[in-house]
GROMACS .gro file of C-alpha atoms in nm:
model
  366
    1UNK     CA    1   1.163   1.977  -2.195
    2UNK     CA    2   1.395   1.729  -2.023
    3UNK     CA    3   1.248   1.829  -1.686
    4UNK     CA    4   0.894   1.779  -1.820
    5UNK     CA    5   0.980   1.429  -1.946
    6UNK     CA    6   1.151   1.332  -1.620
    7UNK     CA    7   0.857   1.458  -1.414
    8UNK     CA    8   0.615   1.270  -1.638
    9UNK     CA    9   0.806   0.944  -1.586
   10UNK     CA   10   0.879   0.989  -1.215
   11UNK     CA   11   0.548   1.125  -1.087
   12UNK     CA   12   0.321   0.947  -1.342
   13UNK     CA   13   0.103   1.255  -1.390
   14UNK     CA   14  -0.093   1.392  -1.686
   15UNK     CA   15   0.109   1.587  -1.942
   16UNK     CA   16  -0.062   1.920  -1.869
   17UNK     CA   17  -0.004   1.872  -1.494
   18UNK     CA   18   0.361   1.792  -1.559
   19UNK     CA   19   0.407   2.101  -1.778
   20UNK     CA   20   0.247   2.325  -1.516
   21UNK     CA   21   0.454   2.170  -1.238
   22UNK     CA   22   0.774   2.217  -1.439
   23UNK     CA   23   0.682   2.579  -1.507
   24UNK     CA   24   0.637   2.652  -1.138
   25UNK     CA   25   0.963   2.471  -1.065
   26UNK     CA   26   1.146   2.707  -1.302
   27UNK     CA   27   0.976   3.006  -1.141
   28UNK     CA   28   1.076   2.891  -0.794
   29UNK     CA   29   1.429   2.817  -0.911
   30UNK     CA   30   1.452   3.169  -1.054
   31UNK     CA   31   1.332   3.313  -0.724
   32UNK     CA   32   1.579   3.093  -0.540
   33UNK     CA   33   1.866   3.208  -0.761
   34UNK     CA   34   1.777   3.573  -0.707
   35UNK     CA   35   1.764   3.527  -0.330
   36UNK     CA   36   2.087   3.326  -0.334
   37UNK     CA   37   2.261   3.594  -0.538
   38UNK     CA   38   2.146   3.867  -0.299
   39UNK     CA   39   2.276   3.671   0.001
   40UNK     CA   40   2.607   3.586  -0.166
   41UNK     CA   41   2.674   3.939  -0.290
   42UNK     CA   42   2.545   4.155  -0.004
   43UNK     CA   43   2.614   3.940   0.300
   44UNK     CA   44   2.907   3.719   0.203
   45UNK     CA   45   3.087   3.962  -0.028
   46UNK     CA   46   3.106   3.755  -0.347
   47UNK     CA   47   3.214   3.928  -0.667
   48UNK     CA   48   2.912   3.915  -0.904
   49UNK     CA   49   3.145   3.920  -1.206
   50UNK     CA   50   3.300   3.590  -1.098
   51UNK     CA   51   2.979   3.418  -0.998
   52UNK     CA   52   2.916   3.282  -1.348
   53UNK     CA   53   3.212   3.046  -1.304
   54UNK     CA   54   3.026   2.826  -1.058
   55UNK     CA   55   2.674   2.876  -1.185
   56UNK     CA   56   2.637   2.506  -1.268
   57UNK     CA   57   2.694   2.410  -0.906
   58UNK     CA   58   2.470   2.689  -0.781
   59UNK     CA   59   2.190   2.580  -1.015
   60UNK     CA   60   2.235   2.219  -0.913
   61UNK     CA   61   2.224   2.301  -0.543
   62UNK     CA   62   1.927   2.541  -0.572
   63UNK     CA   63   1.736   2.302  -0.800
   64UNK     CA   64   1.770   2.011  -0.561
   65UNK     CA   65   1.671   2.233  -0.270
   66UNK     CA   66   1.363   2.381  -0.440
   67UNK     CA   67   1.242   2.049  -0.584
   68UNK     CA   68   1.277   1.898  -0.236
   69UNK     CA   69   1.055   2.174  -0.095
   70UNK     CA   70   0.795   2.137  -0.371
   71UNK     CA   71   0.781   1.762  -0.322
   72UNK     CA   72   0.812   1.780   0.054
   73UNK     CA   73   0.594   1.471   0.103
   74UNK     CA   74   0.830   1.257  -0.102
   75UNK     CA   75   1.126   1.415   0.076
   76UNK     CA   76   0.974   1.329   0.415
   77UNK     CA   77   0.897   0.978   0.289
   78UNK     CA   78   1.264   0.947   0.197
   79UNK     CA   79   1.366   1.034   0.552
   80UNK     CA   80   1.104   0.790   0.684
   81UNK     CA   81   1.260   0.515   0.475
   82UNK     CA   82   1.595   0.609   0.622
   83UNK     CA   83   1.442   0.597   0.970
   84UNK     CA   84   1.322   0.243   0.911
   85UNK     CA   85   1.676   0.151   0.811
   86UNK     CA   86   1.794   0.362   1.101
   87UNK     CA   87   1.706   0.087   1.345
   88UNK     CA   88   2.042  -0.062   1.253
   89UNK     CA   89   2.331   0.083   1.449
   90UNK     CA   90   2.558   0.125   1.145
   91UNK     CA   91   2.303   0.349   0.968
   92UNK     CA   92   2.270   0.571   1.275
   93UNK     CA   93   2.648   0.614   1.280
   94UNK     CA   94   2.687   0.679   0.906
   95UNK     CA   95   2.392   0.917   0.851
   96UNK     CA   96   2.539   1.224   1.028
   97UNK     CA   97   2.865   1.172   0.839
   98UNK     CA   98   2.679   1.160   0.506
   99UNK     CA   99   2.498   1.486   0.590
  100UNK     CA  100   2.827   1.655   0.675
  101UNK     CA  101   2.986   1.537   0.348
  102UNK     CA  102   2.685   1.654   0.144
  103UNK     CA  103   2.712   2.009   0.279
  104UNK     CA  104   3.090   2.030   0.276
  105UNK     CA  105   3.082   1.939  -0.095
  106UNK     CA  106   2.902   2.257  -0.217
  107UNK     CA  107   3.095   2.465   0.038
  108UNK     CA  108   3.418   2.340  -0.116
  109UNK     CA  109   3.307   2.451  -0.463
  110UNK     CA  110   3.192   2.788  -0.331
  111UNK     CA  111   3.535   2.841  -0.186
  112UNK     CA  112   3.722   2.735  -0.502
  113UNK     CA  113   3.508   2.894  -0.774
  114UNK     CA  114   3.403   3.211  -0.596
  115UNK     CA  115   3.729   3.261  -0.407
  116UNK     CA  116   3.518   3.341  -0.104
  117UNK     CA  117   3.637   3.408   0.246
  118UNK     CA  118   3.722   3.075   0.406
  119UNK     CA  119   3.577   3.175   0.744
  120UNK     CA  120   3.243   3.276   0.588
  121UNK     CA  121   3.227   2.950   0.397
  122UNK     CA  122   3.298   2.745   0.709
  123UNK     CA  123   3.039   2.934   0.915
  124UNK     CA  124   2.776   2.887   0.644
  125UNK     CA  125   2.853   2.516   0.609
  126UNK     CA  126   2.857   2.447   0.983
  127UNK     CA  127   2.528   2.634   1.029
  128UNK     CA  128   2.362   2.431   0.753
  129UNK     CA  129   2.504   2.107   0.891
  130UNK     CA  130   2.372   2.179   1.241
  131UNK     CA  131   2.026   2.278   1.115
  132UNK     CA  132   1.988   1.976   0.890
  133UNK     CA  133   2.119   1.736   1.156
  134UNK     CA  134   1.871   1.870   1.408
  135UNK     CA  135   1.583   1.836   1.161
  136UNK     CA  136   1.682   1.486   1.051
  137UNK     CA  137   1.737   1.361   1.406
  138UNK     CA  138   1.400   1.507   1.510
  139UNK     CA  139   1.221   1.340   1.219
  140UNK     CA  140   1.394   1.007   1.280
  141UNK     CA  141   1.319   1.014   1.652
  142UNK     CA  142   0.948   1.086   1.603
  143UNK     CA  143   0.920   0.834   1.322
  144UNK     CA  144   1.101   0.568   1.522
  145UNK     CA  145   0.877   0.622   1.825
  146UNK     CA  146   0.559   0.613   1.614
  147UNK     CA  147   0.677   0.300   1.429
  148UNK     CA  148   0.756   0.123   1.756
  149UNK     CA  149   0.419   0.223   1.899
  150UNK     CA  150   0.237   0.093   1.592
  151UNK     CA  151   0.430  -0.235   1.611
  152UNK     CA  152   0.336  -0.275   1.977
  153UNK     CA  153  -0.033  -0.225   1.902
  154UNK     CA  154  -0.020  -0.460   1.601
  155UNK     CA  155   0.136  -0.731   1.815
  156UNK     CA  156  -0.123  -0.667   2.088
  157UNK     CA  157  -0.415  -0.710   1.845
  158UNK     CA  158  -0.267  -1.031   1.704
  159UNK     CA  159  -0.213  -1.171   2.054
  160UNK     CA  160  -0.564  -1.076   2.163
  161UNK     CA  161  -0.716  -1.312   1.906
  162UNK     CA  162  -0.546  -1.598   2.088
  163UNK     CA  163  -0.633  -1.439   2.421
  164UNK     CA  164  -1.004  -1.455   2.335
  165UNK     CA  165  -0.978  -1.830   2.279
  166UNK     CA  166  -0.815  -1.868   2.619
  167UNK     CA  167  -1.092  -1.661   2.778
  168UNK     CA  168  -1.357  -1.887   2.627
  169UNK     CA  169  -1.181  -2.195   2.765
  170UNK     CA  170  -1.158  -2.020   3.102
  171UNK     CA  171  -1.533  -1.955   3.102
  172UNK     CA  172  -1.604  -2.321   3.029
  173UNK     CA  173  -1.354  -2.442   3.288
  174UNK     CA  174  -1.493  -2.206   3.551
  175UNK     CA  175  -1.846  -2.327   3.484
  176UNK     CA  176  -1.734  -2.689   3.502
  177UNK     CA  177  -1.554  -2.626   3.831
  178UNK     CA  178  -1.870  -2.486   3.983
  179UNK     CA  179  -2.067  -2.791   3.874
  180UNK     CA  180  -1.807  -3.014   4.035
  181UNK     CA  181  -1.832  -2.823   4.361
  182UNK     CA  182  -2.210  -2.854   4.356
  183UNK     CA  183  -2.183  -3.230   4.314
  184UNK     CA  184  -1.923  -3.247   4.590
  185UNK     CA  185  -2.147  -3.044   4.816
  186UNK     CA  186  -2.429  -3.295   4.771
  187UNK     CA  187  -2.203  -3.585   4.857
  188UNK     CA  188  -2.077  -3.425   5.177
  189UNK     CA  189  -2.396  -3.254   5.293
  190UNK     CA  190  -2.494  -3.509   5.559
  191UNK     CA  191  -2.185  -3.513   5.777
  192UNK     CA  192  -1.936  -3.245   5.675
  193UNK     CA  193  -2.096  -2.913   5.761
  194UNK     CA  194  -1.771  -2.723   5.763
  195UNK     CA  195  -1.677  -2.852   5.420
  196UNK     CA  196  -2.020  -2.761   5.288
  197UNK     CA  197  -1.985  -2.408   5.424
  198UNK     CA  198  -1.642  -2.375   5.271
  199UNK     CA  199  -1.760  -2.498   4.930
  200UNK     CA  200  -2.057  -2.259   4.944
  201UNK     CA  201  -1.815  -1.975   4.991
  202UNK     CA  202  -1.606  -2.088   4.693
  203UNK     CA  203  -1.912  -2.121   4.469
  204UNK     CA  204  -2.034  -1.773   4.558
  205UNK     CA  205  -1.706  -1.584   4.566
  206UNK     CA  206  -1.451  -1.762   4.344
  207UNK     CA  207  -1.323  -1.514   4.088
  208UNK     CA  208  -1.633  -1.296   4.132
  209UNK     CA  209  -1.470  -0.981   4.004
  210UNK     CA  210  -1.300  -1.138   3.702
  211UNK     CA  211  -1.612  -1.334   3.617
  212UNK     CA  212  -1.814  -1.015   3.623
  213UNK     CA  213  -1.578  -0.867   3.367
  214UNK     CA  214  -1.600  -1.185   3.160
  215UNK     CA  215  -1.978  -1.170   3.160
  216UNK     CA  216  -1.977  -0.806   3.056
  217UNK     CA  217  -1.740  -0.858   2.765
  218UNK     CA  218  -1.858  -1.193   2.627
  219UNK     CA  219  -2.115  -1.019   2.402
  220UNK     CA  220  -1.850  -0.812   2.227
  221UNK     CA  221  -1.753  -0.903   1.869
  222UNK     CA  222  -1.474  -1.159   1.837
  223UNK     CA  223  -1.158  -1.082   1.643
  224UNK     CA  224  -0.957  -0.893   1.901
  225UNK     CA  225  -1.204  -0.643   2.048
  226UNK     CA  226  -1.340  -0.877   2.315
  227UNK     CA  227  -0.996  -0.967   2.450
  228UNK     CA  228  -0.879  -0.606   2.425
  229UNK     CA  229  -1.166  -0.464   2.630
  230UNK     CA  230  -1.137  -0.745   2.887
  231UNK     CA  231  -0.767  -0.671   2.937
  232UNK     CA  232  -0.827  -0.294   2.966
  233UNK     CA  233  -1.105  -0.345   3.223
  234UNK     CA  234  -0.870  -0.553   3.436
  235UNK     CA  235  -0.617  -0.268   3.418
  236UNK     CA  236  -0.886  -0.024   3.536
  237UNK     CA  237  -0.974  -0.258   3.821
  238UNK     CA  238  -0.609  -0.281   3.924
  239UNK     CA  239  -0.574   0.099   3.921
  240UNK     CA  240  -0.894   0.137   4.128
  241UNK     CA  241  -1.071   0.321   3.847
  242UNK     CA  242  -1.450   0.322   3.865
  243UNK     CA  243  -1.577   0.204   3.529
  244UNK     CA  244  -1.911   0.132   3.368
  245UNK     CA  245  -1.956  -0.068   3.050
  246UNK     CA  246  -2.287  -0.097   2.869
  247UNK     CA  247  -2.342  -0.309   2.559
  248UNK     CA  248  -2.669  -0.285   2.368
  249UNK     CA  249  -2.870  -0.598   2.291
  250UNK     CA  250  -2.816  -0.571   1.916
  251UNK     CA  251  -2.439  -0.618   1.959
  252UNK     CA  252  -2.314  -0.978   1.949
  253UNK     CA  253  -1.999  -1.183   1.889
  254UNK     CA  254  -2.065  -1.219   1.514
  255UNK     CA  255  -2.089  -0.847   1.442
  256UNK     CA  256  -1.742  -0.829   1.283
  257UNK     CA  257  -1.786  -1.141   1.070
  258UNK     CA  258  -1.828  -0.934   0.753
  259UNK     CA  259  -1.525  -0.713   0.818
  260UNK     CA  260  -1.180  -0.779   0.675
  261UNK     CA  261  -0.884  -0.832   0.907
  262UNK     CA  262  -0.726  -0.493   0.827
  263UNK     CA  263  -1.040  -0.305   0.932
  264UNK     CA  264  -1.073  -0.503   1.255
  265UNK     CA  265  -0.704  -0.455   1.338
  266UNK     CA  266  -0.721  -0.080   1.270
  267UNK     CA  267  -1.039  -0.044   1.475
  268UNK     CA  268  -0.898  -0.240   1.771
  269UNK     CA  269  -0.573  -0.042   1.757
  270UNK     CA  270  -0.767   0.285   1.781
  271UNK     CA  271  -0.984   0.154   2.066
  272UNK     CA  272  -0.673   0.042   2.255
  273UNK     CA  273  -0.516   0.386   2.213
  274UNK     CA  274  -0.828   0.573   2.327
  275UNK     CA  275  -0.881   0.353   2.633
  276UNK     CA  276  -0.514   0.388   2.727
  277UNK     CA  277  -0.551   0.764   2.690
  278UNK     CA  278  -0.858   0.762   2.917
  279UNK     CA  279  -0.680   0.552   3.181
  280UNK     CA  280  -0.383   0.789   3.183
  281UNK     CA  281  -0.618   1.088   3.209
  282UNK     CA  282  -0.799   0.964   3.522
  283UNK     CA  283  -0.547   0.750   3.712
  284UNK     CA  284  -0.412   1.045   3.913
  285UNK     CA  285  -0.750   1.211   3.973
  286UNK     CA  286  -0.963   1.184   4.285
  287UNK     CA  287  -1.269   1.120   4.068
  288UNK     CA  288  -1.148   0.828   3.855
  289UNK     CA  289  -1.436   0.741   3.623
  290UNK     CA  290  -1.449   0.587   3.276
  291UNK     CA  291  -1.761   0.493   3.084
  292UNK     CA  292  -1.770   0.260   2.782
  293UNK     CA  293  -2.085   0.238   2.572
  294UNK     CA  294  -2.112   0.003   2.276
  295UNK     CA  295  -2.414   0.008   2.049
  296UNK     CA  296  -2.548   0.021   1.693
  297UNK     CA  297  -2.680   0.344   1.548
  298UNK     CA  298  -2.882   0.254   1.236
  299UNK     CA  299  -2.618   0.092   1.012
  300UNK     CA  300  -2.321   0.213   1.218
  301UNK     CA  301  -2.131   0.035   1.496
  302UNK     CA  302  -2.037   0.282   1.771
  303UNK     CA  303  -1.777   0.241   2.045
  304UNK     CA  304  -1.799   0.535   2.286
  305UNK     CA  305  -1.548   0.615   2.562
  306UNK     CA  306  -1.601   0.888   2.822
  307UNK     CA  307  -1.370   0.989   3.105
  308UNK     CA  308  -1.334   1.262   3.362
  309UNK     CA  309  -1.034   1.492   3.323
  310UNK     CA  310  -0.856   1.786   3.478
  311UNK     CA  311  -0.715   2.084   3.292
  312UNK     CA  312  -0.768   2.203   2.936
  313UNK     CA  313  -0.806   1.984   2.627
  314UNK     CA  314  -0.755   2.150   2.289
  315UNK     CA  315  -0.961   1.942   2.044
  316UNK     CA  316  -0.784   2.103   1.748
  317UNK     CA  317  -0.440   1.994   1.869
  318UNK     CA  318  -0.515   1.676   2.059
  319UNK     CA  319  -0.406   1.438   1.783
  320UNK     CA  320  -0.097   1.633   1.680
  321UNK     CA  321   0.228   1.453   1.750
  322UNK     CA  322   0.385   1.552   2.079
  323UNK     CA  323   0.072   1.727   2.211
  324UNK     CA  324  -0.037   1.604   2.552
  325UNK     CA  325  -0.172   1.751   2.872
  326UNK     CA  326   0.029   1.487   3.062
  327UNK     CA  327   0.377   1.620   2.987
  328UNK     CA  328   0.659   1.555   2.741
  329UNK     CA  329   0.721   1.226   2.564
  330UNK     CA  330   0.349   1.165   2.511
  331UNK     CA  331   0.083   1.236   2.250
  332UNK     CA  332   0.205   0.977   1.999
  333UNK     CA  333  -0.087   0.737   2.047
  334UNK     CA  334  -0.360   0.978   1.938
  335UNK     CA  335  -0.146   1.087   1.645
  336UNK     CA  336  -0.118   0.722   1.540
  337UNK     CA  337  -0.498   0.690   1.565
  338UNK     CA  338  -0.534   0.997   1.342
  339UNK     CA  339  -0.302   0.847   1.080
  340UNK     CA  340  -0.499   0.521   1.080
  341UNK     CA  341  -0.826   0.710   1.024
  342UNK     CA  342  -0.670   0.914   0.743
  343UNK     CA  343  -0.571   0.592   0.564
  344UNK     CA  344  -0.884   0.389   0.643
  345UNK     CA  345  -1.186   0.606   0.561
  346UNK     CA  346  -1.425   0.341   0.692
  347UNK     CA  347  -1.343   0.448   1.048
  348UNK     CA  348  -1.452   0.782   1.196
  349UNK     CA  349  -1.354   0.941   1.529
  350UNK     CA  350  -1.574   1.205   1.693
  351UNK     CA  351  -1.484   1.402   2.006
  352UNK     CA  352  -1.664   1.641   2.238
  353UNK     CA  353  -1.627   1.786   2.587
  354UNK     CA  354  -1.928   1.811   2.819
  355UNK     CA  355  -1.832   1.995   3.138
  356UNK     CA  356  -1.557   1.784   3.296
  357UNK     CA  357  -1.618   1.477   3.079
  358UNK     CA  358  -1.423   1.404   2.761
  359UNK     CA  359  -1.616   1.186   2.514
  360UNK     CA  360  -1.477   1.001   2.213
  361UNK     CA  361  -1.673   0.792   1.963
  362UNK     CA  362  -1.528   0.551   1.709
  363UNK     CA  363  -1.768   0.455   1.431
  364UNK     CA  364  -1.769   0.192   1.156
  365UNK     CA  365  -2.026   0.165   0.881
  366UNK     CA  366  -2.181  -0.183   0.884
   0.00000   0.00000   0.00000
């Protein structure tokens, strides 16, 4: 009854759900006790007649263990909270010590109450300590990397809003500079042929490549996407990647005006991840090609990215953490995109492979 009440308060569930959950907890605890008893008696040589002495500590240990397994999501969340705190050096130093103390504590009671073999107790404790430390360190490392990656993309999206304003000023300034050169050309036309020729060259060629990118991206919705795509296209240009971007006529700068900031930020974060993934996939290929197609499909805004690739892509595993065809230490970006989509149901990602082209579509309902 106490367990039912505590579960009701802690998990805020219906009474019937709490009763059922408590029942299964007791069943699992019973199974855990049976398995623990078998291990202690057959493998470690405990005397079953003396085991009742420490049954409180056994029950406590098994209960905590089984409840942690049942509520694994909350347990993982607990470690995630620790990982956020783990950015501080002192926490990183203290955490392993805390784990060691936690597992030495029950080992100490096993040794005293069960009069077990000291060597067996030490081996069991050390094994548990090593296993738990490895698991915790692995969780913290992955969580820390994912958190840092998310922070980087959040900062990028925030900065791109300001970047778009700078781009607009650049467009205006570039246009004004051309007008000035045209006026100057008229003034010098009669007697300065060389100057006229030089100015003609500037008018025709000044920032041709960058201006072409500016023209292609100026129709994109404001709010971060325009600046993001512009920056990624410049990266492709620098890496000598052949790219093609097509934007349908029904897409304009005001398209995101009805969206909230969270949706725009999430969408831009995903687009940034997918374009980065495409760039990494093609930059070492002989055939470096990326296609970006932006259009509306009925009441849905679609951002499509296609790239050539080499090797095998497993669509079922592609967004799992750590999975990557490009080696170790990668695969976190697509996993972050998956987590964003799981939280924000307004965004959908679709993937397909057509011969040697990998296509990804990100959709938002208008």
